[in-house]
PDB file of C-alpha atoms and ligand atoms in Angstrom:
ATOM      1  CA  UNK A   1       0.000   0.000   0.000  1.00 47.00           C
ATOM      2  CA  UNK A   2       1.151   3.549  -0.696  1.00 50.00           C
ATOM      3  CA  UNK A   3       1.569   5.997   2.177  1.00 47.00           C
ATOM      4  CA  UNK A   4      -1.488   8.095   2.996  1.00 50.00           C
ATOM      5  CA  UNK A   5      -1.406  11.552   1.454  1.00 51.00           C
ATOM      6  CA  UNK A   6      -2.509  13.508   4.495  1.00 48.00           C
ATOM      7  CA  UNK A   7      -1.036  13.989   7.955  1.00 55.00           C
ATOM      8  CA  UNK A   8      -3.013  12.743  10.940  1.00 50.00           C
ATOM      9  CA  UNK A   9      -5.681  15.234  11.958  1.00 50.00           C
ATOM     10  CA  UNK A  10      -5.757  16.979   8.601  1.00 92.00           C
ATOM     11  CA  UNK A  11      -9.083  17.728   6.986  1.00 96.00           C
ATOM     12  CA  UNK A  12     -10.132  15.416   4.182  1.00 97.00           C
ATOM     13  CA  UNK A  13     -13.273  17.267   3.151  1.00 98.00           C
ATOM     14  CA  UNK A  14     -14.932  20.504   4.087  1.00 98.00           C
ATOM     15  CA  UNK A  15     -18.132  22.142   2.920  1.00 98.00           C
ATOM     16  CA  UNK A  16     -19.504  25.548   3.726  1.00 98.00           C
ATOM     17  CA  UNK A  17     -22.827  27.210   3.045  1.00 98.00           C
ATOM     18  CA  UNK A  18     -23.827  24.376   0.792  1.00 98.00           C
ATOM     19  CA  UNK A  19     -27.234  24.391  -0.900  1.00 97.00           C
ATOM     20  CA  UNK A  20     -28.196  21.574  -3.224  1.00 97.00           C
ATOM     21  CA  UNK A  21     -31.371  20.805  -5.089  1.00 95.00           C
ATOM     22  CA  UNK A  22     -32.951  19.831  -8.348  1.00 93.00           C
ATOM     23  CA  UNK A  23     -34.165  22.402 -10.872  1.00 90.00           C
ATOM     24  CA  UNK A  24     -35.519  25.347  -8.907  1.00 87.00           C
ATOM     25  CA  UNK A  25     -36.114  23.261  -5.766  1.00 94.00           C
ATOM     26  CA  UNK A  26     -33.704  23.338  -2.831  1.00 97.00           C
ATOM     27  CA  UNK A  27     -33.431  19.997  -1.025  1.00 97.00           C
ATOM     28  CA  UNK A  28     -30.682  20.702   1.518  1.00 98.00           C
ATOM     29  CA  UNK A  29     -29.471  24.099   2.663  1.00 97.00           C
ATOM     30  CA  UNK A  30     -27.025  25.779   4.981  1.00 97.00           C
ATOM     31  CA  UNK A  31     -24.710  22.781   5.177  1.00 98.00           C
ATOM     32  CA  UNK A  32     -21.293  23.343   6.678  1.00 98.00           C
ATOM     33  CA  UNK A  33     -19.225  20.374   7.782  1.00 98.00           C
ATOM     34  CA  UNK A  34     -15.766  18.929   7.861  1.00 98.00           C
ATOM     35  CA  UNK A  35     -14.548  15.353   7.753  1.00 98.00           C
ATOM     36  CA  UNK A  36     -11.085  14.739   9.104  1.00 97.00           C
ATOM     37  CA  UNK A  37      -8.702  12.244   7.671  1.00 96.00           C
ATOM     38  CA  UNK A  38      -9.478   8.762   9.059  1.00 96.00           C
ATOM     39  CA  UNK A  39     -12.669  10.017  10.672  1.00 97.00           C
ATOM     40  CA  UNK A  40     -15.922   8.078  10.395  1.00 98.00           C
ATOM     41  CA  UNK A  41     -18.785  10.534  10.137  1.00 98.00           C
ATOM     42  CA  UNK A  42     -22.366   9.286  10.004  1.00 98.00           C
ATOM     43  CA  UNK A  43     -25.062  11.378   8.408  1.00 98.00           C
ATOM     44  CA  UNK A  44     -28.194  10.187  10.172  1.00 98.00           C
ATOM     45  CA  UNK A  45     -31.739  11.124   9.263  1.00 96.00           C
ATOM     46  CA  UNK A  46     -35.165   9.909   8.244  1.00 95.00           C
ATOM     47  CA  UNK A  47     -36.133   8.990   4.731  1.00 94.00           C
ATOM     48  CA  UNK A  48     -36.478  11.967   2.383  1.00 95.00           C
ATOM     49  CA  UNK A  49     -34.565  14.505   4.504  1.00 96.00           C
ATOM     50  CA  UNK A  50     -31.937  14.894   1.781  1.00 97.00           C
ATOM     51  CA  UNK A  51     -29.113  12.582   2.897  1.00 98.00           C
ATOM     52  CA  UNK A  52     -28.440  11.122  -0.543  1.00 98.00           C
ATOM     53  CA  UNK A  53     -28.717  14.543  -2.163  1.00 98.00           C
ATOM     54  CA  UNK A  54     -26.126  15.896   0.263  1.00 98.00           C
ATOM     55  CA  UNK A  55     -23.824  12.913  -0.216  1.00 98.00           C
ATOM     56  CA  UNK A  56     -24.000  13.350  -3.994  1.00 97.00           C
ATOM     57  CA  UNK A  57     -23.176  17.033  -3.627  1.00 97.00           C
ATOM     58  CA  UNK A  58     -20.238  16.351  -1.312  1.00 98.00           C
ATOM     59  CA  UNK A  59     -18.932  13.688  -3.698  1.00 98.00           C
ATOM     60  CA  UNK A  60     -19.045  16.042  -6.668  1.00 97.00           C
ATOM     61  CA  UNK A  61     -21.846  14.094  -8.368  1.00 96.00           C
ATOM     62  CA  UNK A  62     -24.417  16.908  -8.099  1.00 93.00           C
ATOM     63  CA  UNK A  63     -23.635  20.591  -8.585  1.00 93.00           C
ATOM     64  CA  UNK A  64     -24.265  22.922  -5.641  1.00 95.00           C
ATOM     65  CA  UNK A  65     -26.761  25.761  -5.989  1.00 95.00           C
ATOM     66  CA  UNK A  66     -24.473  27.722  -3.704  1.00 96.00           C
ATOM     67  CA  UNK A  67     -21.613  27.195  -1.284  1.00 97.00           C
ATOM     68  CA  UNK A  68     -18.534  25.124  -1.854  1.00 95.00           C
ATOM     69  CA  UNK A  69     -16.869  21.798  -1.177  1.00 97.00           C
ATOM     70  CA  UNK A  70     -13.172  21.308  -0.806  1.00 97.00           C
ATOM     71  CA  UNK A  71     -11.452  17.933  -0.870  1.00 97.00           C
ATOM     72  CA  UNK A  72      -7.781  17.452   0.059  1.00 95.00           C
ATOM     73  CA  UNK A  73      -7.432  21.209   0.103  1.00 94.00           C
ATOM     74  CA  UNK A  74      -8.728  21.780  -3.442  1.00 95.00           C
ATOM     75  CA  UNK A  75     -12.169  22.888  -4.628  1.00 96.00           C
ATOM     76  CA  UNK A  76     -14.200  19.826  -5.600  1.00 96.00           C
ATOM     77  CA  UNK A  77     -16.204  20.254  -8.783  1.00 91.00           C
ATOM     78  CA  UNK A  78     -16.403  16.664  -9.994  1.00 94.00           C
ATOM     79  CA  UNK A  79     -15.863  13.165  -8.556  1.00 95.00           C
ATOM     80  CA  UNK A  80     -12.285  12.817  -7.300  1.00 95.00           C
ATOM     81  CA  UNK A  81     -10.085   9.760  -7.909  1.00 91.00           C
ATOM     82  CA  UNK A  82      -9.140   9.629  -4.196  1.00 94.00           C
ATOM     83  CA  UNK A  83     -12.788   9.357  -3.146  1.00 96.00           C
ATOM     84  CA  UNK A  84     -14.845   6.202  -3.605  1.00 96.00           C
ATOM     85  CA  UNK A  85     -18.531   5.424  -3.390  1.00 96.00           C
ATOM     86  CA  UNK A  86     -20.590   2.506  -2.114  1.00 97.00           C
ATOM     87  CA  UNK A  87     -24.367   2.381  -2.457  1.00 97.00           C
ATOM     88  CA  UNK A  88     -27.180   0.184  -1.163  1.00 96.00           C
ATOM     89  CA  UNK A  89     -26.999  -1.920  -4.323  1.00 97.00           C
ATOM     90  CA  UNK A  90     -23.570  -3.413  -5.003  1.00 96.00           C
ATOM     91  CA  UNK A  91     -23.999  -2.822  -8.779  1.00 96.00           C
ATOM     92  CA  UNK A  92     -21.563  -5.528  -9.840  1.00 98.00           C
ATOM     93  CA  UNK A  93     -20.980  -6.355 -13.491  1.00 97.00           C
ATOM     94  CA  UNK A  94     -22.474  -9.839 -13.939  1.00 98.00           C
ATOM     95  CA  UNK A  95     -20.015 -10.891 -16.648  1.00 98.00           C
ATOM     96  CA  UNK A  96     -16.947 -10.180 -14.475  1.00 97.00           C
ATOM     97  CA  UNK A  97     -15.836 -12.342 -11.552  1.00 98.00           C
ATOM     98  CA  UNK A  98     -14.997 -10.930  -8.119  1.00 98.00           C
ATOM     99  CA  UNK A  99     -11.456 -10.080  -9.195  1.00 96.00           C
ATOM    100  CA  UNK A 100     -12.689  -8.409 -12.364  1.00 95.00           C
ATOM    101  CA  UNK A 101     -15.276  -6.386 -10.486  1.00 97.00           C
ATOM    102  CA  UNK A 102     -12.820  -5.239  -7.828  1.00 96.00           C
ATOM    103  CA  UNK A 103     -10.263  -4.232 -10.467  1.00 93.00           C
ATOM    104  CA  UNK A 104     -12.850  -2.543 -12.641  1.00 89.00           C
ATOM    105  CA  UNK A 105     -12.723   0.914 -11.009  1.00 74.00           C
ATOM    106  CA  UNK A 106      -8.958   1.023 -11.450  1.00 84.00           C
ATOM    107  CA  UNK A 107      -9.398   1.169 -15.206  1.00 73.00           C
ATOM    108  CA  UNK A 108     -11.389   4.387 -15.148  1.00 65.00           C
ATOM    109  CA  UNK A 109      -9.833   7.204 -17.101  1.00 62.00           C
ATOM    110  CA  UNK A 110      -9.661   9.492 -14.073  1.00 68.00           C
ATOM    111  CA  UNK A 111      -7.724   6.974 -11.999  1.00 69.00           C
ATOM    112  CA  UNK A 112      -3.948   7.516 -11.910  1.00 74.00           C
ATOM    113  CA  UNK A 113      -2.090   5.178 -14.247  1.00 75.00           C
ATOM    114  CA  UNK A 114      -0.619   2.330 -12.212  1.00 74.00           C
ATOM    115  CA  UNK A 115       1.547  -0.518 -13.295  1.00 80.00           C
ATOM    116  CA  UNK A 116      -0.116  -3.819 -14.020  1.00 81.00           C
ATOM    117  CA  UNK A 117       1.494  -5.668 -11.102  1.00 84.00           C
ATOM    118  CA  UNK A 118       0.644  -2.924  -8.619  1.00 86.00           C
ATOM    119  CA  UNK A 119      -2.930  -2.967  -9.877  1.00 88.00           C
ATOM    120  CA  UNK A 120      -3.166  -6.721  -9.443  1.00 90.00           C
ATOM    121  CA  UNK A 121      -1.656  -6.421  -5.941  1.00 92.00           C
ATOM    122  CA  UNK A 122      -4.216  -3.829  -4.898  1.00 92.00           C
ATOM    123  CA  UNK A 123      -7.047  -6.028  -6.126  1.00 95.00           C
ATOM    124  CA  UNK A 124      -5.750  -9.087  -4.259  1.00 96.00           C
ATOM    125  CA  UNK A 125      -5.241  -7.081  -1.046  1.00 96.00           C
ATOM    126  CA  UNK A 126      -8.727  -5.603  -1.205  1.00 96.00           C
ATOM    127  CA  UNK A 127     -10.345  -8.999  -1.811  1.00 97.00           C
ATOM    128  CA  UNK A 128      -8.405 -10.508   1.097  1.00 96.00           C
ATOM    129  CA  UNK A 129      -9.351  -7.603   3.338  1.00 95.00           C
ATOM    130  CA  UNK A 130     -13.069  -8.216   2.854  1.00 96.00           C
ATOM    131  CA  UNK A 131     -12.606 -11.960   3.458  1.00 96.00           C
ATOM    132  CA  UNK A 132     -13.354 -13.144  -0.065  1.00 97.00           C
ATOM    133  CA  UNK A 133      -9.994 -14.576  -1.145  1.00 97.00           C
ATOM    134  CA  UNK A 134     -11.594 -17.997  -1.601  1.00 98.00           C
ATOM    135  CA  UNK A 135     -14.285 -16.508  -3.901  1.00 98.00           C
ATOM    136  CA  UNK A 136     -12.012 -14.380  -6.104  1.00 98.00           C
ATOM    137  CA  UNK A 137     -13.088 -16.285  -9.215  1.00 98.00           C
ATOM    138  CA  UNK A 138     -16.810 -16.475  -8.395  1.00 98.00           C
ATOM    139  CA  UNK A 139     -19.348 -14.509 -10.437  1.00 98.00           C
ATOM    140  CA  UNK A 140     -21.904 -12.120  -8.905  1.00 98.00           C
ATOM    141  CA  UNK A 141     -24.776 -14.574  -9.444  1.00 98.00           C
ATOM    142  CA  UNK A 142     -22.948 -17.063  -7.213  1.00 98.00           C
ATOM    143  CA  UNK A 143     -22.625 -14.642  -4.275  1.00 98.00           C
ATOM    144  CA  UNK A 144     -24.941 -13.892  -1.338  1.00 96.00           C
ATOM    145  CA  UNK A 145     -26.131 -10.309  -0.804  1.00 96.00           C
ATOM    146  CA  UNK A 146     -23.557  -9.817   1.941  1.00 96.00           C
ATOM    147  CA  UNK A 147     -20.740 -11.196  -0.221  1.00 97.00           C
ATOM    148  CA  UNK A 148     -21.773  -8.965  -3.129  1.00 97.00           C
ATOM    149  CA  UNK A 149     -21.633  -5.934  -0.852  1.00 97.00           C
ATOM    150  CA  UNK A 150     -18.177  -7.051   0.331  1.00 97.00           C
ATOM    151  CA  UNK A 151     -17.119  -6.980  -3.326  1.00 97.00           C
ATOM    152  CA  UNK A 152     -18.490  -3.443  -3.660  1.00 97.00           C
ATOM    153  CA  UNK A 153     -16.498  -2.453  -0.572  1.00 97.00           C
ATOM    154  CA  UNK A 154     -13.348  -4.109  -1.957  1.00 97.00           C
ATOM    155  CA  UNK A 155     -13.853  -2.319  -5.293  1.00 96.00           C
ATOM    156  CA  UNK A 156     -14.001   1.004  -3.431  1.00 96.00           C
ATOM    157  CA  UNK A 157     -10.969   0.207  -1.230  1.00 94.00           C
ATOM    158  CA  UNK A 158      -8.844  -0.926  -4.156  1.00 94.00           C
ATOM    159  CA  UNK A 159      -8.805   2.687  -5.262  1.00 91.00           C
ATOM    160  CA  UNK A 160      -7.069   3.523  -1.963  1.00 92.00           C
ATOM    161  CA  UNK A 161      -9.471   6.351  -1.273  1.00 95.00           C
ATOM    162  CA  UNK A 162      -8.814   9.074   1.272  1.00 96.00           C
ATOM    163  CA  UNK A 163     -12.577   9.225   1.739  1.00 98.00           C
ATOM    164  CA  UNK A 164     -15.260   6.612   1.268  1.00 98.00           C
ATOM    165  CA  UNK A 165     -18.797   7.837   0.629  1.00 98.00           C
ATOM    166  CA  UNK A 166     -21.264   5.128   1.632  1.00 98.00           C
ATOM    167  CA  UNK A 167     -24.995   5.675   1.073  1.00 98.00           C
ATOM    168  CA  UNK A 168     -26.987   3.201   3.196  1.00 98.00           C
ATOM    169  CA  UNK A 169     -24.619   0.417   2.104  1.00 97.00           C
ATOM    170  CA  UNK A 170     -26.058  -2.202   4.453  1.00 96.00           C
ATOM    171  CA  UNK A 171     -29.762  -1.336   4.341  1.00 95.00           C
ATOM    172  CA  UNK A 172     -30.660  -4.189   2.010  1.00 95.00           C
ATOM    173  CA  UNK A 173     -28.935  -6.831   4.161  1.00 95.00           C
ATOM    174  CA  UNK A 174     -30.419  -8.994   6.912  1.00 96.00           C
ATOM    175  CA  UNK A 175     -29.694  -7.874  10.489  1.00 95.00           C
ATOM    176  CA  UNK A 176     -26.957 -10.433  11.181  1.00 96.00           C
ATOM    177  CA  UNK A 177     -25.093  -9.779   7.944  1.00 95.00           C
ATOM    178  CA  UNK A 178     -25.512  -6.051   8.509  1.00 96.00           C
ATOM    179  CA  UNK A 179     -23.881  -6.298  11.942  1.00 95.00           C
ATOM    180  CA  UNK A 180     -20.957  -8.226  10.422  1.00 95.00           C
ATOM    181  CA  UNK A 181     -20.568  -5.628   7.697  1.00 96.00           C
ATOM    182  CA  UNK A 182     -20.605  -2.740  10.174  1.00 96.00           C
ATOM    183  CA  UNK A 183     -17.751  -4.359  12.101  1.00 96.00           C
ATOM    184  CA  UNK A 184     -15.897  -5.095   8.867  1.00 96.00           C
ATOM    185  CA  UNK A 185     -16.283  -1.513   7.649  1.00 97.00           C
ATOM    186  CA  UNK A 186     -14.798  -0.039  10.829  1.00 97.00           C
ATOM    187  CA  UNK A 187     -11.954  -2.554  10.803  1.00 96.00           C
ATOM    188  CA  UNK A 188     -11.201  -1.936   7.118  1.00 95.00           C
ATOM    189  CA  UNK A 189     -11.193   1.834   7.199  1.00 94.00           C
ATOM    190  CA  UNK A 190      -8.972   1.808  10.290  1.00 95.00           C
ATOM    191  CA  UNK A 191      -6.508  -0.461   8.518  1.00 94.00           C
ATOM    192  CA  UNK A 192      -6.781   1.430   5.212  1.00 92.00           C
ATOM    193  CA  UNK A 193      -6.554   4.860   6.917  1.00 95.00           C
ATOM    194  CA  UNK A 194      -9.691   5.932   5.117  1.00 97.00           C
ATOM    195  CA  UNK A 195     -12.191   8.554   6.215  1.00 98.00           C
ATOM    196  CA  UNK A 196     -15.864   7.684   5.769  1.00 98.00           C
ATOM    197  CA  UNK A 197     -19.091   9.540   5.264  1.00 98.00           C
ATOM    198  CA  UNK A 198     -21.715   6.918   6.047  1.00 98.00           C
ATOM    199  CA  UNK A 199     -25.315   7.832   5.291  1.00 98.00           C
ATOM    200  CA  UNK A 200     -27.805   5.874   7.343  1.00 98.00           C
ATOM    201  CA  UNK A 201     -31.337   6.038   8.718  1.00 96.00           C
ATOM    202  CA  UNK A 202     -30.402   3.459  11.367  1.00 96.00           C
ATOM    203  CA  UNK A 203     -29.634   5.036  14.773  1.00 97.00           C
ATOM    204  CA  UNK A 204     -27.904   1.886  16.064  1.00 96.00           C
ATOM    205  CA  UNK A 205     -25.705   1.668  12.989  1.00 97.00           C
ATOM    206  CA  UNK A 206     -24.619   5.282  13.483  1.00 98.00           C
ATOM    207  CA  UNK A 207     -23.816   4.692  17.166  1.00 98.00           C
ATOM    208  CA  UNK A 208     -21.892   1.472  16.516  1.00 96.00           C
ATOM    209  CA  UNK A 209     -19.851   2.847  13.630  1.00 97.00           C
ATOM    210  CA  UNK A 210     -19.375   6.622  13.947  1.00 98.00           C
ATOM    211  CA  UNK A 211     -16.690   8.795  15.442  1.00 98.00           C
ATOM    212  CA  UNK A 212     -19.143  11.644  14.932  1.00 98.00           C
ATOM    213  CA  UNK A 213     -22.854  11.711  14.130  1.00 98.00           C
ATOM    214  CA  UNK A 214     -24.512  14.515  12.182  1.00 98.00           C
ATOM    215  CA  UNK A 215     -28.284  14.479  12.532  1.00 98.00           C
ATOM    216  CA  UNK A 216     -30.276  15.738   9.557  1.00 97.00           C
ATOM    217  CA  UNK A 217     -33.895  16.781   9.780  1.00 95.00           C
ATOM    218  CA  UNK A 218     -36.434  18.497   7.585  1.00 94.00           C
ATOM    219  CA  UNK A 219     -39.387  20.699   8.496  1.00 92.00           C
ATOM    220  CA  UNK A 220     -42.429  20.655   6.175  1.00 92.00           C
ATOM    221  CA  UNK A 221     -41.850  22.883   3.167  1.00 93.00           C
ATOM    222  CA  UNK A 222     -38.238  23.532   4.191  1.00 95.00           C
ATOM    223  CA  UNK A 223     -34.958  22.114   2.909  1.00 97.00           C
ATOM    224  CA  UNK A 224     -33.160  19.516   5.017  1.00 97.00           C
ATOM    225  CA  UNK A 225     -30.498  20.730   7.429  1.00 97.00           C
ATOM    226  CA  UNK A 226     -27.972  19.375   9.893  1.00 97.00           C
ATOM    227  CA  UNK A 227     -29.571  20.036  13.265  1.00 96.00           C
ATOM    228  CA  UNK A 228     -27.352  18.301  15.833  1.00 97.00           C
ATOM    229  CA  UNK A 229     -23.946  16.765  16.145  1.00 98.00           C
ATOM    230  CA  UNK A 230     -22.509  14.236  18.582  1.00 98.00           C
ATOM    231  CA  UNK A 231     -18.915  13.202  19.013  1.00 98.00           C
ATOM    232  CA  UNK A 232     -19.002   9.502  19.876  1.00 98.00           C
ATOM    233  CA  UNK A 233     -16.060   8.702  22.080  1.00 95.00           C
ATOM    234  CA  UNK A 234     -17.249   5.333  23.353  1.00 97.00           C
ATOM    235  CA  UNK A 235     -14.508   2.705  23.013  1.00 95.00           C
ATOM    236  CA  UNK A 236     -14.867  -0.067  20.458  1.00 94.00           C
ATOM    237  CA  UNK A 237     -16.346  -2.594  20.157  1.00 92.00           C
ATOM    238  CA  UNK A 238     -19.298  -0.473  21.175  1.00 94.00           C
ATOM    239  CA  UNK A 239     -21.647  -3.354  21.992  1.00 90.00           C
ATOM    240  CA  UNK A 240     -19.510  -3.895  25.097  1.00 93.00           C
ATOM    241  CA  UNK A 241     -20.527  -0.441  26.362  1.00 95.00           C
ATOM    242  CA  UNK A 242     -24.267  -0.955  26.538  1.00 95.00           C
ATOM    243  CA  UNK A 243     -24.929   1.865  28.984  1.00 96.00           C
ATOM    244  CA  UNK A 244     -23.144   4.501  26.906  1.00 96.00           C
ATOM    245  CA  UNK A 245     -24.804   3.238  23.721  1.00 97.00           C
ATOM    246  CA  UNK A 246     -28.271   3.319  25.323  1.00 97.00           C
ATOM    247  CA  UNK A 247     -27.706   6.830  26.657  1.00 97.00           C
ATOM    248  CA  UNK A 248     -26.669   8.194  23.279  1.00 97.00           C
ATOM    249  CA  UNK A 249     -29.534   6.374  21.589  1.00 97.00           C
ATOM    250  CA  UNK A 250     -32.060   8.070  23.896  1.00 97.00           C
ATOM    251  CA  UNK A 251     -30.409  11.414  23.324  1.00 97.00           C
ATOM    252  CA  UNK A 252     -30.731  11.005  19.546  1.00 97.00           C
ATOM    253  CA  UNK A 253     -34.358   9.871  19.785  1.00 96.00           C
ATOM    254  CA  UNK A 254     -35.137  12.864  21.963  1.00 95.00           C
ATOM    255  CA  UNK A 255     -33.478  15.207  19.454  1.00 94.00           C
ATOM    256  CA  UNK A 256     -35.462  13.618  16.623  1.00 91.00           C
ATOM    257  CA  UNK A 257     -38.694  14.050  18.543  1.00 88.00           C
ATOM    258  CA  UNK A 258     -37.941  17.687  19.261  1.00 85.00           C
ATOM    259  CA  UNK A 259     -37.005  18.268  15.618  1.00 74.00           C
ATOM    260  CA  UNK A 260     -33.442  19.185  16.522  1.00 62.00           C
TER     261      UNK A 260
HETATM  262  N1  ADP B   1     -33.186  13.412  -8.970  1.00 53.83           N
HETATM  263  C1  ADP B   1     -34.103  14.094  -8.244  1.00 53.83           C
HETATM  264  N2  ADP B   1     -34.895  15.024  -8.821  1.00 53.83           N
HETATM  265  C2  ADP B   1     -35.799  15.720  -8.104  1.00 53.83           C
HETATM  266  N3  ADP B   1     -35.994  15.556  -6.778  1.00 53.83           N
HETATM  267  C3  ADP B   1     -35.251  14.644  -6.144  1.00 53.83           C
HETATM  268  C4  ADP B   1     -34.266  13.858  -6.829  1.00 53.83           C
HETATM  269  N4  ADP B   1     -33.660  13.035  -5.925  1.00 53.83           N
HETATM  270  C5  ADP B   1     -34.246  13.300  -4.741  1.00 53.83           C
HETATM  271  N5  ADP B   1     -35.193  14.251  -4.865  1.00 53.83           N
HETATM  272  C6  ADP B   1     -36.004  14.782  -3.769  1.00 53.83           C
HETATM  273  O1  ADP B   1     -35.162  15.291  -2.765  1.00 53.83           O
HETATM  274  C7  ADP B   1     -35.664  14.998  -1.476  1.00 53.83           C
HETATM  275  C8  ADP B   1     -34.598  14.289  -0.674  1.00 53.83           C
HETATM  276  O2  ADP B   1     -34.283  13.041  -1.288  1.00 53.83           O
HETATM  277  P1  ADP B   1     -33.022  12.185  -0.858  1.00 53.83           P
HETATM  278  O3  ADP B   1     -31.815  13.040  -0.901  1.00 53.83           O
HETATM  279  O4  ADP B   1     -33.040  10.961  -1.687  1.00 53.83           O
HETATM  280  O5  ADP B   1     -33.370  11.855   0.668  1.00 53.83           O
HETATM  281  P2  ADP B   1     -32.845  10.674   1.622  1.00 53.83           P
HETATM  282  O6  ADP B   1     -31.624  10.096   1.011  1.00 53.83           O
HETATM  283  O7  ADP B   1     -32.611  11.328   2.945  1.00 53.83           O
HETATM  284  O8  ADP B   1     -33.957   9.671   1.722  1.00 53.83           O
HETATM  285  C9  ADP B   1     -36.920  14.154  -1.678  1.00 53.83           C
HETATM  286  O9  ADP B   1     -38.039  15.011  -1.551  1.00 53.83           O
HETATM  287  C10 ADP B   1     -36.808  13.668  -3.094  1.00 53.83           C
HETATM  288  O10 ADP B   1     -38.050  13.509  -3.684  1.00 53.83           O
HETATM  289 MG1   MG B   2     -31.150   8.185   0.390  1.00 53.83          MG
END
């Protein structure tokens, strides 16, 4: 693996005064946030509050109506090769095996040119990291939902991103597989030195995974906004700190009920 680009504590992404919408409609407004290098930030909120819209804006996939996003110290106007995305659907190419799917993103024109051997090495490392070395030659149709999402995660990691954008990546999985994937994600991004913006509507997922939680909410007829923030300094694994987890959970539910 290559050395990480940023120093510890440096900012990976920052946004200020961000407003994003579609056509004349504003969906999220007044968004200012930072994500530090190696930090796991969860964007938590109910369905329709604008989480995916915000994630797309922060990733350079949707233009901002106003405000700006900066990534690795530069203005971000389009998707960046050092950022990767994972969605709810793994979106694997059915005619490529696991290895082919994981290597696929490395062929994109915007990716830096890397030597063939280094590319192969990255793919193998990423597949091992998600625990699929034994399935490297399997095709998507032969994989379970959880395995397919592991491939999507490996595909993202193989790009050695500074920041991983993940939009409800585990929402389609059963509860047991989801819990495994949450643990895997934290383990992987710690080992890979990757920051994460994880979008979720699942309070428990946010508490188990996040270093920091940003709560989004929307009032009728208004754009979605970030209304509260919690730094989660409970040690990991969090399920061993039931009292702290329960306390934070109640605090979040209370904030949701009060609309902030
Ligand atoms: N491509 C689009 N065009 C127009 N409106 C959209 C589009 N995508 C989302 N919206 C609207 O933006 C609002 C927020 O959607 P979204 O960001 O998907 O919320 P969330 O991810 O929190 O469920 C919703 O009212 C939705 O209908
Ligand atoms: Mg969404």
